[in-house]
Coordinates of C-alpha atoms and ligand atoms in Angstrom, one line a residue:
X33 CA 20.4 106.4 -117.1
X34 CA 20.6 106.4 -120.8
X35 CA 23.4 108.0 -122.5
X36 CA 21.8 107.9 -125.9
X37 CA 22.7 111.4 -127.9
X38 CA 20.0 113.4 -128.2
X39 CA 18.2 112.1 -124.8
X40 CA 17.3 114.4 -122.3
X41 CA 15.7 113.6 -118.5
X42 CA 12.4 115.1 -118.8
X43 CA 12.4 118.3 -116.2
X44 CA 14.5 119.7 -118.3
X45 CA 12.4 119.4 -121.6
X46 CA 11.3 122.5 -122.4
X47 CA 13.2 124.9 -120.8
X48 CA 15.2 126.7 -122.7
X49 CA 17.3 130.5 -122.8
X50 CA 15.9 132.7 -125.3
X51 CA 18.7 133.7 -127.5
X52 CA 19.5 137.0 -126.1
X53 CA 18.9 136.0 -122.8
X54 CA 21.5 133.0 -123.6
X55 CA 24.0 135.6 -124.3
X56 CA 23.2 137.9 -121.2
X57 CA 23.5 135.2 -119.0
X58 CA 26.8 133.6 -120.0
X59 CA 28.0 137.3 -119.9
X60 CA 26.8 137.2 -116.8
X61 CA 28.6 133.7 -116.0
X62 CA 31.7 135.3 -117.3
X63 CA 31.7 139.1 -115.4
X64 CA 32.3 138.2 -111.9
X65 CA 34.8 138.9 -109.3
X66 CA 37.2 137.5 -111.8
X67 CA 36.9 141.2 -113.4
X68 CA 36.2 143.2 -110.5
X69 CA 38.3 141.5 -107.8
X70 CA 41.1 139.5 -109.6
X71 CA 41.8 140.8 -112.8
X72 CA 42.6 144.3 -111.2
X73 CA 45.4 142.9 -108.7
X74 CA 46.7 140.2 -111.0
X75 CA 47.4 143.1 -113.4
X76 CA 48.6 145.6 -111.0
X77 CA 51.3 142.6 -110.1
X78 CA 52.3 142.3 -113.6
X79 CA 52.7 145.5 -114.8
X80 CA 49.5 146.7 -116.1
X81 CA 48.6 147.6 -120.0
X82 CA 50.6 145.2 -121.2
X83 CA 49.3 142.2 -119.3
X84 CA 45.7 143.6 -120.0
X85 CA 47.2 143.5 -124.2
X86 CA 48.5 139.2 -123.1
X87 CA 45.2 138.8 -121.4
X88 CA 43.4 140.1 -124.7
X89 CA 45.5 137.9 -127.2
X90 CA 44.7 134.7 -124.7
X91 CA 41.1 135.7 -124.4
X92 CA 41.0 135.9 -128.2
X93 CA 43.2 132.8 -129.2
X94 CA 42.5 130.2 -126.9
X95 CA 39.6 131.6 -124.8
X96 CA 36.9 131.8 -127.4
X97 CA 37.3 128.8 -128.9
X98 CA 37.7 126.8 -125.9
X99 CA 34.7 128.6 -125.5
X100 CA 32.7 127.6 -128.4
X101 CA 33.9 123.8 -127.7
X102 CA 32.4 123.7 -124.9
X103 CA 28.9 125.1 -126.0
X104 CA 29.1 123.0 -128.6
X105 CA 29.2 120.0 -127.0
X106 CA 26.6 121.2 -124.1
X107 CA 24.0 121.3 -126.8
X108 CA 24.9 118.2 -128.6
X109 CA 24.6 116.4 -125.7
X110 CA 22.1 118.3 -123.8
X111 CA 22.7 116.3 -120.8
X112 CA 24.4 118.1 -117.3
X113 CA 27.8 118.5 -117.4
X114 CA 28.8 115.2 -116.3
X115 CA 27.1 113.2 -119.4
X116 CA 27.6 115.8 -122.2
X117 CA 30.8 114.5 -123.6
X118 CA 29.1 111.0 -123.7
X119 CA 25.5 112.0 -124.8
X120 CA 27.7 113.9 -127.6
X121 CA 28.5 110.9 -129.2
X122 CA 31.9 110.8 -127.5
X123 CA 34.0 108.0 -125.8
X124 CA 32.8 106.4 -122.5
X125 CA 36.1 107.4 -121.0
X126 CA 35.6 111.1 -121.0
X127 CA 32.5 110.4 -118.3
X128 CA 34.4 110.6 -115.1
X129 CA 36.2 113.8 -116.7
X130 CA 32.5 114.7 -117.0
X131 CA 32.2 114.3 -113.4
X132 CA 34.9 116.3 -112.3
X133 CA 33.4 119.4 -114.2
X134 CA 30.7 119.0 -112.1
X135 CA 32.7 118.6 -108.7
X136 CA 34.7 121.8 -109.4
X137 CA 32.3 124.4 -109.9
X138 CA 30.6 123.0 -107.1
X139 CA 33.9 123.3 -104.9
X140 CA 34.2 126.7 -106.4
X141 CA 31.3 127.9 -105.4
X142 CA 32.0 126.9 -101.7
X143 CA 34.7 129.9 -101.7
X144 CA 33.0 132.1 -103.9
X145 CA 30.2 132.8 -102.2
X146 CA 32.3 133.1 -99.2
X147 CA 33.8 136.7 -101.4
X148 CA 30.3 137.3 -102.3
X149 CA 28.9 137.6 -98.8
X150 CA 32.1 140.1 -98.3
X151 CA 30.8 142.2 -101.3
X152 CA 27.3 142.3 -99.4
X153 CA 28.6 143.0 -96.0
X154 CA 31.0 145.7 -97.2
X155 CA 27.6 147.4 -99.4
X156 CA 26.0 147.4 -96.3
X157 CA 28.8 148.8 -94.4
X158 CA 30.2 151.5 -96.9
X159 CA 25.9 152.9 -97.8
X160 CA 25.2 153.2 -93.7
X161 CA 28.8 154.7 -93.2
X162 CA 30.4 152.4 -90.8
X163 CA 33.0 151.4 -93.0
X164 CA 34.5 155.2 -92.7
X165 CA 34.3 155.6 -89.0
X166 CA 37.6 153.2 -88.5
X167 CA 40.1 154.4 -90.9
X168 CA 42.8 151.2 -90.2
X169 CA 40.4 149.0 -93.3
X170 CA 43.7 146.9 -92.9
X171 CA 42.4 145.8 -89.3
X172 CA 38.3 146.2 -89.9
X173 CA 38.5 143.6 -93.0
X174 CA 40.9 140.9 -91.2
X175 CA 38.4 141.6 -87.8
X176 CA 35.4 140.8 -90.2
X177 CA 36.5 137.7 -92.1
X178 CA 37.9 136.3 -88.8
X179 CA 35.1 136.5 -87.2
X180 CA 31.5 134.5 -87.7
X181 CA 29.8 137.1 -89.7
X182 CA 31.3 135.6 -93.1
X183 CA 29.4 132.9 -92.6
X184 CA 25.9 135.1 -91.9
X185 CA 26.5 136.7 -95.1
X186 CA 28.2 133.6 -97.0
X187 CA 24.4 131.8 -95.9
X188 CA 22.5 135.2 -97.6
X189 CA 24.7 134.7 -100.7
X190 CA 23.9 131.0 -101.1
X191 CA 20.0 131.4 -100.5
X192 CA 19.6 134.3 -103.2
X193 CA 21.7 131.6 -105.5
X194 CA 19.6 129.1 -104.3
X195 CA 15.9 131.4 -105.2
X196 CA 17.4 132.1 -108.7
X197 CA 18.3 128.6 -109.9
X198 CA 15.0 127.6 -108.4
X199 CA 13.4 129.0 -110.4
X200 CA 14.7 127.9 -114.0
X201 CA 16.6 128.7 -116.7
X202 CA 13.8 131.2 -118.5
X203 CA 11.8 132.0 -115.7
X204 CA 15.0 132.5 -113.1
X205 CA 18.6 132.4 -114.2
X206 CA 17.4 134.2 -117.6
X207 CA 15.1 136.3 -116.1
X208 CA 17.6 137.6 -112.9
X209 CA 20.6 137.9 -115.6
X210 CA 18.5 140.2 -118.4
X211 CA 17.6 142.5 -115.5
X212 CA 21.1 142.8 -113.6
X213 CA 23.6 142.7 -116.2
X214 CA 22.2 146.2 -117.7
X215 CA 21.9 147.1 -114.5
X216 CA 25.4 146.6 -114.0
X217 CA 26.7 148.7 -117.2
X218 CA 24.9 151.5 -115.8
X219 CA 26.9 150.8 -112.2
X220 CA 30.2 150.9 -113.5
X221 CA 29.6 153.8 -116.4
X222 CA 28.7 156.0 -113.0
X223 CA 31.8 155.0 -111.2
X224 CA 34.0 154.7 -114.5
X225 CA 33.1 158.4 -115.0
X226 CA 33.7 159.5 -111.0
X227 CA 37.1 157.6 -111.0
X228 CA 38.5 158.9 -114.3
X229 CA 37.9 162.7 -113.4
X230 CA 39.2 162.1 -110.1
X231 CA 42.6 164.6 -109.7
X232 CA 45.7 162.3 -111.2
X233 CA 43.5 159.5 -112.5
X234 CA 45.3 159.8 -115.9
X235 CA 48.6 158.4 -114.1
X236 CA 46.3 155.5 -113.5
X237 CA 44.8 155.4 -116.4
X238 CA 48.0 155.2 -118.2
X239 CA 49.1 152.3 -116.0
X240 CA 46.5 150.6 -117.0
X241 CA 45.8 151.1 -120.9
X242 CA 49.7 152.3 -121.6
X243 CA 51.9 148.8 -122.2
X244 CA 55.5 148.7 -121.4
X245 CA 56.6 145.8 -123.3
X246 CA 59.8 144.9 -120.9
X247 CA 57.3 144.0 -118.5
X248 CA 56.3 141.2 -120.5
X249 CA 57.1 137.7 -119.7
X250 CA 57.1 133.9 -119.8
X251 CA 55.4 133.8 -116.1
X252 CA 52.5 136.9 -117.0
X253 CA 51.4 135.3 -120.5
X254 CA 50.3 131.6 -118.4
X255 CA 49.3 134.2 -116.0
X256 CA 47.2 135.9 -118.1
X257 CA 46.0 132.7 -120.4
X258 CA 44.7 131.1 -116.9
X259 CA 42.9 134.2 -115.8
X260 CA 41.4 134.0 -119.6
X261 CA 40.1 130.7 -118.9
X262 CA 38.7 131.5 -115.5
X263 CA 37.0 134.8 -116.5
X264 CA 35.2 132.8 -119.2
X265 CA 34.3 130.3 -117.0
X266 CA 35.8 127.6 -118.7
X267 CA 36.9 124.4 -117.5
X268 CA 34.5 123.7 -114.7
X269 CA 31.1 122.5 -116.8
X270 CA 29.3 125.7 -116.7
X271 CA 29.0 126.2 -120.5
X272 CA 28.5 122.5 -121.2
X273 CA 25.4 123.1 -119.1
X274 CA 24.2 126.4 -120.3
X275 CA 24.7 124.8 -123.7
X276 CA 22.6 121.9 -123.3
X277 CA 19.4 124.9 -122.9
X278 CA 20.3 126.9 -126.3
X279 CA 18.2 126.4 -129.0
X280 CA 19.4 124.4 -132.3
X281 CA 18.8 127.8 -134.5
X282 CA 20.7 129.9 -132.4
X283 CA 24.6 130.9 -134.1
X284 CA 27.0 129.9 -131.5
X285 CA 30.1 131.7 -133.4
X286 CA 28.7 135.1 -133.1
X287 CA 27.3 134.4 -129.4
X288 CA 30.8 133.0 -128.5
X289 CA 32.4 136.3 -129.9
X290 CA 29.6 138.5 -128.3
X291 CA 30.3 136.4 -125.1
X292 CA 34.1 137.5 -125.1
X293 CA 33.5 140.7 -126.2
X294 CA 31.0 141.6 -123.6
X295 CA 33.6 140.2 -120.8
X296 CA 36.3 141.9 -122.1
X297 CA 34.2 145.2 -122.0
X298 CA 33.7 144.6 -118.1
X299 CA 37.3 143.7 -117.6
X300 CA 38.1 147.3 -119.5
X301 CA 35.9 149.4 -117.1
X302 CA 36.4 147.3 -113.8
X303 CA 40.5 148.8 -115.1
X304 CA 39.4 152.4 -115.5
X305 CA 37.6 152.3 -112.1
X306 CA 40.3 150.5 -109.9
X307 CA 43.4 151.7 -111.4
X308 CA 42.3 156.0 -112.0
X309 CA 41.1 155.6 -107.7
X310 CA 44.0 153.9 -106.5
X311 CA 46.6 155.9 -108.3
X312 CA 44.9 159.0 -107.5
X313 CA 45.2 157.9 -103.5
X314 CA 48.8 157.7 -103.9
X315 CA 47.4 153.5 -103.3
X316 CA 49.5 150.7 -105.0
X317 CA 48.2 148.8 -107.3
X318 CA 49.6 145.3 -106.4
X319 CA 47.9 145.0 -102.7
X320 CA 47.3 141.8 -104.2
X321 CA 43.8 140.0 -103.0
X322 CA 42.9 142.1 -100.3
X323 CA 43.1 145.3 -103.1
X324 CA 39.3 146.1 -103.3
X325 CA 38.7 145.3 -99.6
X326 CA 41.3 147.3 -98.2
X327 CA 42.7 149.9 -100.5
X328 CA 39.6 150.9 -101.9
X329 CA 37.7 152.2 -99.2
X330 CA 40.9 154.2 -97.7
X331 CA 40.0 155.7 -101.6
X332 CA 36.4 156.2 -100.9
X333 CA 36.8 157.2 -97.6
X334 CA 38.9 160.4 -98.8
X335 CA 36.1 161.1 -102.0
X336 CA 33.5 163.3 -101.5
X337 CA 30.7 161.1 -101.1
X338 CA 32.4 158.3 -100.9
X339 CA 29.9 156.4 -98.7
X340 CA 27.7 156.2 -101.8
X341 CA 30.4 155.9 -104.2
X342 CA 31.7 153.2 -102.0
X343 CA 28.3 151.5 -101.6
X344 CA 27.4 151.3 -105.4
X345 CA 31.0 149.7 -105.9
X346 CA 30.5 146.5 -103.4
X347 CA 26.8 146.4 -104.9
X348 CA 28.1 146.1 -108.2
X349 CA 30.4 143.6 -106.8
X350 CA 27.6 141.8 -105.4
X351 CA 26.0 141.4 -108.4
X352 CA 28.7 140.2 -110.7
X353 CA 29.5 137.6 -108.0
X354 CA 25.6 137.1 -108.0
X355 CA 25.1 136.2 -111.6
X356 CA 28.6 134.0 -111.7
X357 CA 27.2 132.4 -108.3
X358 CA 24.4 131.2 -110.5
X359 CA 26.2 129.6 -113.4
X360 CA 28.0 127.5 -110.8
X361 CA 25.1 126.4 -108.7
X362 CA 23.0 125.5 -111.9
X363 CA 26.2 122.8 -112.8
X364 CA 25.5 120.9 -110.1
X365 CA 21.8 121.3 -109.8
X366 CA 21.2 119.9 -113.4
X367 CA 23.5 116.8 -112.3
X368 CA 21.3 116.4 -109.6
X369 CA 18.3 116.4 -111.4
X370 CA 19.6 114.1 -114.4
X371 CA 21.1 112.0 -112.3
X372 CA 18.2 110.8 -109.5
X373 CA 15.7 112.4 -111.5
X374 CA 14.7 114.9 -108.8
X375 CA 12.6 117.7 -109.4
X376 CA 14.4 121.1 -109.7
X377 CA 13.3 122.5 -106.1
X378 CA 14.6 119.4 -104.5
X379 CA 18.0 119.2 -106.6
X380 CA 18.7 122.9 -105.2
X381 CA 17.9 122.4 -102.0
X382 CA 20.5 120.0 -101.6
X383 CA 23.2 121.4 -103.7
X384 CA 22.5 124.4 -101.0
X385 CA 22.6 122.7 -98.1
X386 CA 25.6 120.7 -99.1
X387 CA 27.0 124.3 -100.1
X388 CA 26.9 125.3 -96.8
X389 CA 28.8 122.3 -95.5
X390 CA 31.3 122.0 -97.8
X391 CA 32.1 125.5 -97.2
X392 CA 32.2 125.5 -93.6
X393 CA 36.5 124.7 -93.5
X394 CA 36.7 127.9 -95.4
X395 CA 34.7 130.5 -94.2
X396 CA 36.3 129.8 -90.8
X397 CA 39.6 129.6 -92.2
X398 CA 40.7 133.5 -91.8
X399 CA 40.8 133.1 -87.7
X400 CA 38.0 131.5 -86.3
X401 CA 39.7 128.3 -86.3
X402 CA 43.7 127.8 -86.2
X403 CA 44.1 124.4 -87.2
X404 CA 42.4 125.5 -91.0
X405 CA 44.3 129.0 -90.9
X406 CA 47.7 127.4 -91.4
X407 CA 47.8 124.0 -93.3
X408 CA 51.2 124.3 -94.5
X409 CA 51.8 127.0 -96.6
X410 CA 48.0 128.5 -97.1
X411 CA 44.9 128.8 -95.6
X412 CA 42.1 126.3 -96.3
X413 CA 40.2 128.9 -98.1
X414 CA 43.5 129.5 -100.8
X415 CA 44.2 125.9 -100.4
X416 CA 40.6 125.3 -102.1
X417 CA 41.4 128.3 -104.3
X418 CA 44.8 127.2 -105.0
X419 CA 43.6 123.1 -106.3
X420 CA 40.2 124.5 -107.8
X421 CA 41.9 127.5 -110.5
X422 CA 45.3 126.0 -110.5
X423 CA 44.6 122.7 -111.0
X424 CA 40.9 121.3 -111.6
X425 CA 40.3 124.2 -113.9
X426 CA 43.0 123.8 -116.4
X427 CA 42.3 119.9 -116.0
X428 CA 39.2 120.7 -117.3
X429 CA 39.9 122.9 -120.5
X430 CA 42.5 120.3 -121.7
X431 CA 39.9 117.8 -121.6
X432 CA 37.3 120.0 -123.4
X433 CA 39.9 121.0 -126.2
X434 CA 41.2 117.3 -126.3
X435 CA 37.7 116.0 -126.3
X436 CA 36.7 118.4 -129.2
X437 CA 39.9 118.4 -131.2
X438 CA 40.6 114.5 -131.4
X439 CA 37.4 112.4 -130.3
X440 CA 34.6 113.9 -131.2
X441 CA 33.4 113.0 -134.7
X442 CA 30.0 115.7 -134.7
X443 CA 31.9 118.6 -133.9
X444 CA 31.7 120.1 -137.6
X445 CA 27.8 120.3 -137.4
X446 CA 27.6 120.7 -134.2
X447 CA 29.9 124.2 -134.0
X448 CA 27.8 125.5 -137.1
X449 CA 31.0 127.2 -138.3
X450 CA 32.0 127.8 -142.2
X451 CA 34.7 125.7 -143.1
X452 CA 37.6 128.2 -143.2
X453 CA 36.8 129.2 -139.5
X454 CA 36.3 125.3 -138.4
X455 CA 39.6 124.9 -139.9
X456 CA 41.1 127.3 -137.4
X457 CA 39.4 126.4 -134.8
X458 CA 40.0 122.6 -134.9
X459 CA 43.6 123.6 -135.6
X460 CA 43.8 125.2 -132.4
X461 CA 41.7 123.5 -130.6
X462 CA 44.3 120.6 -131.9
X463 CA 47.8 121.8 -131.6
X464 CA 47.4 125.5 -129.7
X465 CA 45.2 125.3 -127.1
X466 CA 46.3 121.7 -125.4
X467 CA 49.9 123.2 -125.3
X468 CA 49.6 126.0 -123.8
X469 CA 47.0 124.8 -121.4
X470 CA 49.2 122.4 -120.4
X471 CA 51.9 124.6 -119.9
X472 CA 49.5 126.8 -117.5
X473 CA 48.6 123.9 -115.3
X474 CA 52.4 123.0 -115.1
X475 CA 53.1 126.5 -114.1
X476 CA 50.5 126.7 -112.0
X477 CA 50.9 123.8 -110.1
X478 CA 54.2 124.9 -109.3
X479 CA 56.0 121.8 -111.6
X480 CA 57.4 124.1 -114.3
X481 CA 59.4 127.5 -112.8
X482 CA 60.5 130.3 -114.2
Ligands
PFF280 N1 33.9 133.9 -114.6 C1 33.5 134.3 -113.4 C2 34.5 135.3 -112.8 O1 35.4 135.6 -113.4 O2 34.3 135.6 -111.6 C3 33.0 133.3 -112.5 C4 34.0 132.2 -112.2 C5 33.5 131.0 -111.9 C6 35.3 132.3 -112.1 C7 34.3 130.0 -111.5 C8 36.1 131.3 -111.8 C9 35.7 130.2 -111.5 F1 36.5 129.1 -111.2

């Protein structure tokens, strides 16, 4: 395998994003149940607007250049994941940290379609009715993911992923992202404008866009910068490898800003869906995990139709989860292929299958099987969760800004920026990001306590 710069394995040639479907799809990367599913209960724990305004300033400060770094170095080294740092003209010693990017989003993926195949099983449910017709959603969604369906639906989540990344970068990824992620605005403005005009969604809406600055704290800013890193989908190889198929001539400054600013835009509306419904239920907002599962439909069991409402909410959840689920197959899949040289078809095939495996200990972690319900403290499914955001991901954003702030002697030309604006972003990407990175995987890990 050569790890000359500039020396790409041959499959991978000539295809490339166009520039807005670049953008689209790492919008698409970056909207996922992060928004829809996390960021509403990690907010409703900590207070609401004024962990949305921490979440912002992370996004901004640390996020987006992080961000940039990493595309960066994806197309200077347009090699997978694994070899970018190297095939960028960095230090052989960043390779195995190249590896791990690839092993996380790959362990990722192994629980997230696991919450994916919930979002299509709950469509299902909520468009034919059947969600409504037991009212105890407490009982129906612990029956459901304890039982052997998860899996069913995990295995239909997994084979769409599989059919996209099949079938390219332009041709699939590009292609399924350009068509969904419109698709999606037009999902959430309809049920953005149903939950806002809903009788006492202002209380809600207050909660959420309202800050009370005594909420703030040490604990909600890591909080807040983690959730910035895993909304962006940093740390885990997936913009090294989308970077690797950008074109030289296309601007990464303004696509990293439109990037953030397109998340950010989901992250606002996913707020003023979940936040106007539950408050108008009389529902609180920090359920925690099980918020959208559970709290919502008692909400959209009590709205006139709220079968349909209900249904176009999971779908939409379906396809953020969808177009994420993408991003973190095609990490693995362009390993595969660099690294044995295997044609694209046969690289996903096998990245599926092993999917599937390596997912197994989860899906039947929430019943089926007691001895991976309780390992300790968690479940096998949150212990995966737990290692993978907590710990591999942070691992892999201090490498990225470590890499790009103190090894890597190309990262002037490569980031394209004027000098002024390389001068603050080497200066964070120096002294800023590292820190406070840091301090989120020592909080996170449990080391540091507040
Ligand atoms: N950024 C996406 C989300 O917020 O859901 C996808 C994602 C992938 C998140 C991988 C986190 C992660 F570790």
């Amino acid at each position: 395998m050569s790890l000359q710069p500039g020396k790409s394995s041959a499959p991978r040639k000539n295809d490339r994003f166009s520039s807005t479907g670049f953008i689209l799809a790492a919008i698409g990367s970056s909207v996922g149940l992060g928004n829809m599913w996390k960021f509403p209960y990690i907010t409703g724990e900590h207070g609401g607007a004024a962990f949305f305004l921490l979440f912002i300033i992370c996004l901004i400060i640390i996020g987006l250049p992080v961000l940039l770094a990493e595309l960066a170095i994806g197309r200077a080294g347009r090699g997978s994941a694994a070899t970018s740092y190297v095939k960028a003209g960095g230090p052989t010693a960043f390779a195995p940290f190249g590896l791990l990017q690839v092993i996380t989003p790959f362990i990722i993926l192994s629980i997230y379609t696991i919450i994916a195949g919930w979002t299509l099983h709950y469509a299902v449910q909520s468009f034919t009715g059947k969600l409504f017709t037991n009212a105890d959603f407490g009982s129906q969604f612990t029956a459901f993911t304890g039982g052997y369906m998860p899996l069913v639906w995990q295995t239909a989540a997994i084979a769409l992923t599989m059919f996209v990344v099949g079938k390219g970068i332009s041709g699939g990824i590009e292609k399924f992202n350009k068509v969904l992620i419109p698709g999606l605005v037009i999902l959430l403005i309809i049920l953005m404008i149903r939950a806002v005009t809903l009788p006492g969604a202002g209380e809600g809406v207050s909660f959420f866009l309202n800050p009370d600055f005594s909420k703030l704290s040490a604990e909600a800013a890591l909080v807040a910068l983690g959730h910035a890193f895993f909304s962006l989908s940093l740390g885990m190889g997936i913009l090294l490898t989308y970077g690797a198929y950008v074109d030289k001539r296309q601007s990464l400054g303004p696509a990293t800003v439109a990037i953030g600013v397109g998340d950010l835009i989901y992250a606002l509306i996913a707020g003023l869906i979940i936040f106007p419904t539950t408050f108008s239920f009389g529902i609180a907002p920090d359920a925690g995990p099980s918020l959208v599962f559970v709290a919502l439909p008692a909400a959209f069991s009590a709205m006139p139709l709220g079968s349909f409402f209900g249904g176009l909410f999971f779908i939409l959840l379906a396809i953020a989860a969808l177009t994420s689920a993408v991003s973190l197959l095609e990490v693995p899949v362009a390993y595969v292929m660099e690294r044995w040289r295997f044609s694209r078809t046969k690289a996903v095939i096998i990245c599926g299958v092993v999917l599937l495996i390596i997912g197994l200990p989860s899906v039947l972690s929430f019943g089926m099987i007691d001895s991976l319900t309780t390992i300790g403290s968690k479940s096998f499914f949150d212990w995966v969760d737990f290692i993978t955001s907590n710990i591999l991901l942070p691992i892999g954003g201090l490498v990225t800004t470590i890499f790009a702030g103190y090894y890597w002697k190309g990262a002037a030309d490569a980031a394209g920026l004027k000098a002024g604006w390389f001068k603050v972003w080497l200066f964070t990407l120096r002294y800023i990001a590292p820190v406070l990175v840091l301090l989120v995987l020592l909080h996170t890990s449990g080391i540091l306590k507040f």
